[in-house]
Amino acid sequence: MSLATRDALEFPDSDRVFLEPHLPAQDTPQIDMPFTTLTFATSLDSSLALSPGARTVLSGPQSKAMTHYLRSRHDGILIGVGTALADDPGLNCRISGVGGYGKDGLDGQPRPVVIDSTARWDFSEDSKLFQLCRQGRGRAPWIITALAEPPAEKKALLERYGGKFISLQMKIAENGKYIIDWKALLVTLRTNGLQSVMIEGGGQVINSLLAPASMSLIDSVIVTIAPTWLGRGGVVVSPDRRFDEGGNPMSAARLKNVKWYPFGEDVVLCGQIKN
Ligand SMILES: NC(=O)c1ccc[n+]([C@@H]2O[C@H](COP(=O)([O-])OP(=O)(O)OC[C@H]3O[C@@H](n4cnc5c(N)ncnc54)[C@H](O)[C@@H]3O)[C@@H](O)[C@H]2O)c1
Ligand SMILES: Nc1nc(=O)c(N)c(NC[C@H](O)[C@H](O)[C@H](O)COP(=O)(O)O)[nH]1
């Protein structure tokens, strides 16, 4: 049995049918923005991980396979550099039958996109993502940076694998942190050929995207809820508070067309934000 076949995940057609209404249409080209899916796995206390930097398994086998199926249905998969540093992620799709897993080429393999404003990700040839590239089982990342001139050595390594830095103007908050313009980023990803993108996390990326100014850019939300609590101190998904004109706290808009699907011991929430 080949390495690829051994690692391949199965996600049955009988489960795929549930997700179809929540996925980018395969034959409808997007005009100026990619179809944007927010997807992540969370505990019962809305945590993505036990602590920043601690890769924490939440998904069971069925919902993990679902996530990899989602990756086969999106052109891009986006994370923040905090996730890249914590997880050394592969960011590829291991569903049986996609490129590198029983099929030649890279069909079904998403483009990894990493928001790394100051190019602090210390990737190397040994990073899992580049190992997969060498094995023909994944694509090289596009790294979104605020730097006009990314570090030459990192740029050279990236380009050797067919990846690239994409420099994007970002605002600088009072605390000195760069703040991305989500609409500008998504338009840039569409301009670079991505018709759809799934945003996987981590906490800072998700909470920023769920802010009032950018939440409406999301087309679909697919959340895996695992039957466990991670406790205080975790990486929590909980966006900044909203307030009405009277200064009273208010909730974000409810998701539309909500469906809940059990996958093994997890339940997966699917909903829409845009109409
Ligand atoms: N359970 C899940 O589904 C899931 C998914 C992804 C990550 N994780 C976990 O989450 C943790 C990482 O989350 P995190 O919050 O520490 O890091 P993160 O992945 O959200 O990355 C944070 C970094 O991304 C950049 N960034 C994020 N939002 C930005 C914005 N709006 N503008 C400009 N730059 C921005 C900044 O450089 C920031 O330091 C890890 O432990 C990882 O294992 C879990
Ligand atoms: N669906 C899901 N269930 C989990 O239990 C979990 N920890 C993540 N986390 C998402 C995060 O993006 C990934 O853990 C890595 O960053 C990528 O992992 P891969 O090497 O690409 O599989 N996602």
Coordinates of C-alpha atoms and ligand atoms in Angstrom, one line a residue, residues 40-41 48 55-59 63 67-68 71 79 83 87-92 94 128 200 224, ligand 2:
F40 CA -13.1 25.4 12.6
A41 CA -13.5 22.9 15.4
L48 CA -10.0 26.1 19.5
R55 CA -2.3 22.0 18.9
T56 CA -5.3 20.3 20.4
V57 CA -7.2 17.5 18.7
L58 CA -11.0 18.2 18.9
S59 CA -12.4 16.5 15.8
S63 CA -15.6 15.2 11.2
T67 CA -12.8 18.9 7.1
H68 CA -10.5 17.3 4.5
R71 CA -10.5 21.2 1.6
I79 CA -4.8 30.4 8.5
T83 CA -1.5 28.4 13.7
D87 CA 0.8 23.2 14.3
D88 CA 3.5 22.9 11.5
P89 CA 0.4 22.2 9.4
G90 CA 0.2 20.3 6.2
L91 CA -2.8 22.3 4.9
N92 CA -3.5 19.8 2.2
R94 CA -6.0 13.8 2.2
K128 CA 5.4 19.5 6.9
E200 CA -9.7 27.7 9.3
T224 CA -17.4 21.2 14.3
Ligands
LIG2 N1 -11.2 20.6 12.1 C1 -10.3 20.6 13.0 N2 -10.3 19.8 14.0 C2 -9.3 19.8 15.0 O1 -9.4 19.0 15.9 C3 -8.3 20.7 14.9 N3 -7.3 20.8 15.9 C4 -8.3 21.6 13.8 N4 -7.3 22.5 13.7 C5 -7.3 23.2 12.4 C6 -5.9 23.6 12.1 O2 -5.8 24.3 11.0 C7 -5.1 22.3 11.9 O3 -5.0 21.6 13.1 C8 -3.7 22.5 11.4 O4 -3.3 23.8 11.4 C9 -3.7 21.9 10.0 O5 -3.6 20.6 10.2 P1 -3.2 19.7 8.9 O6 -1.8 19.3 9.2 O7 -3.4 20.5 7.7 O8 -4.2 18.6 9.0 N5 -9.3 21.6 12.9

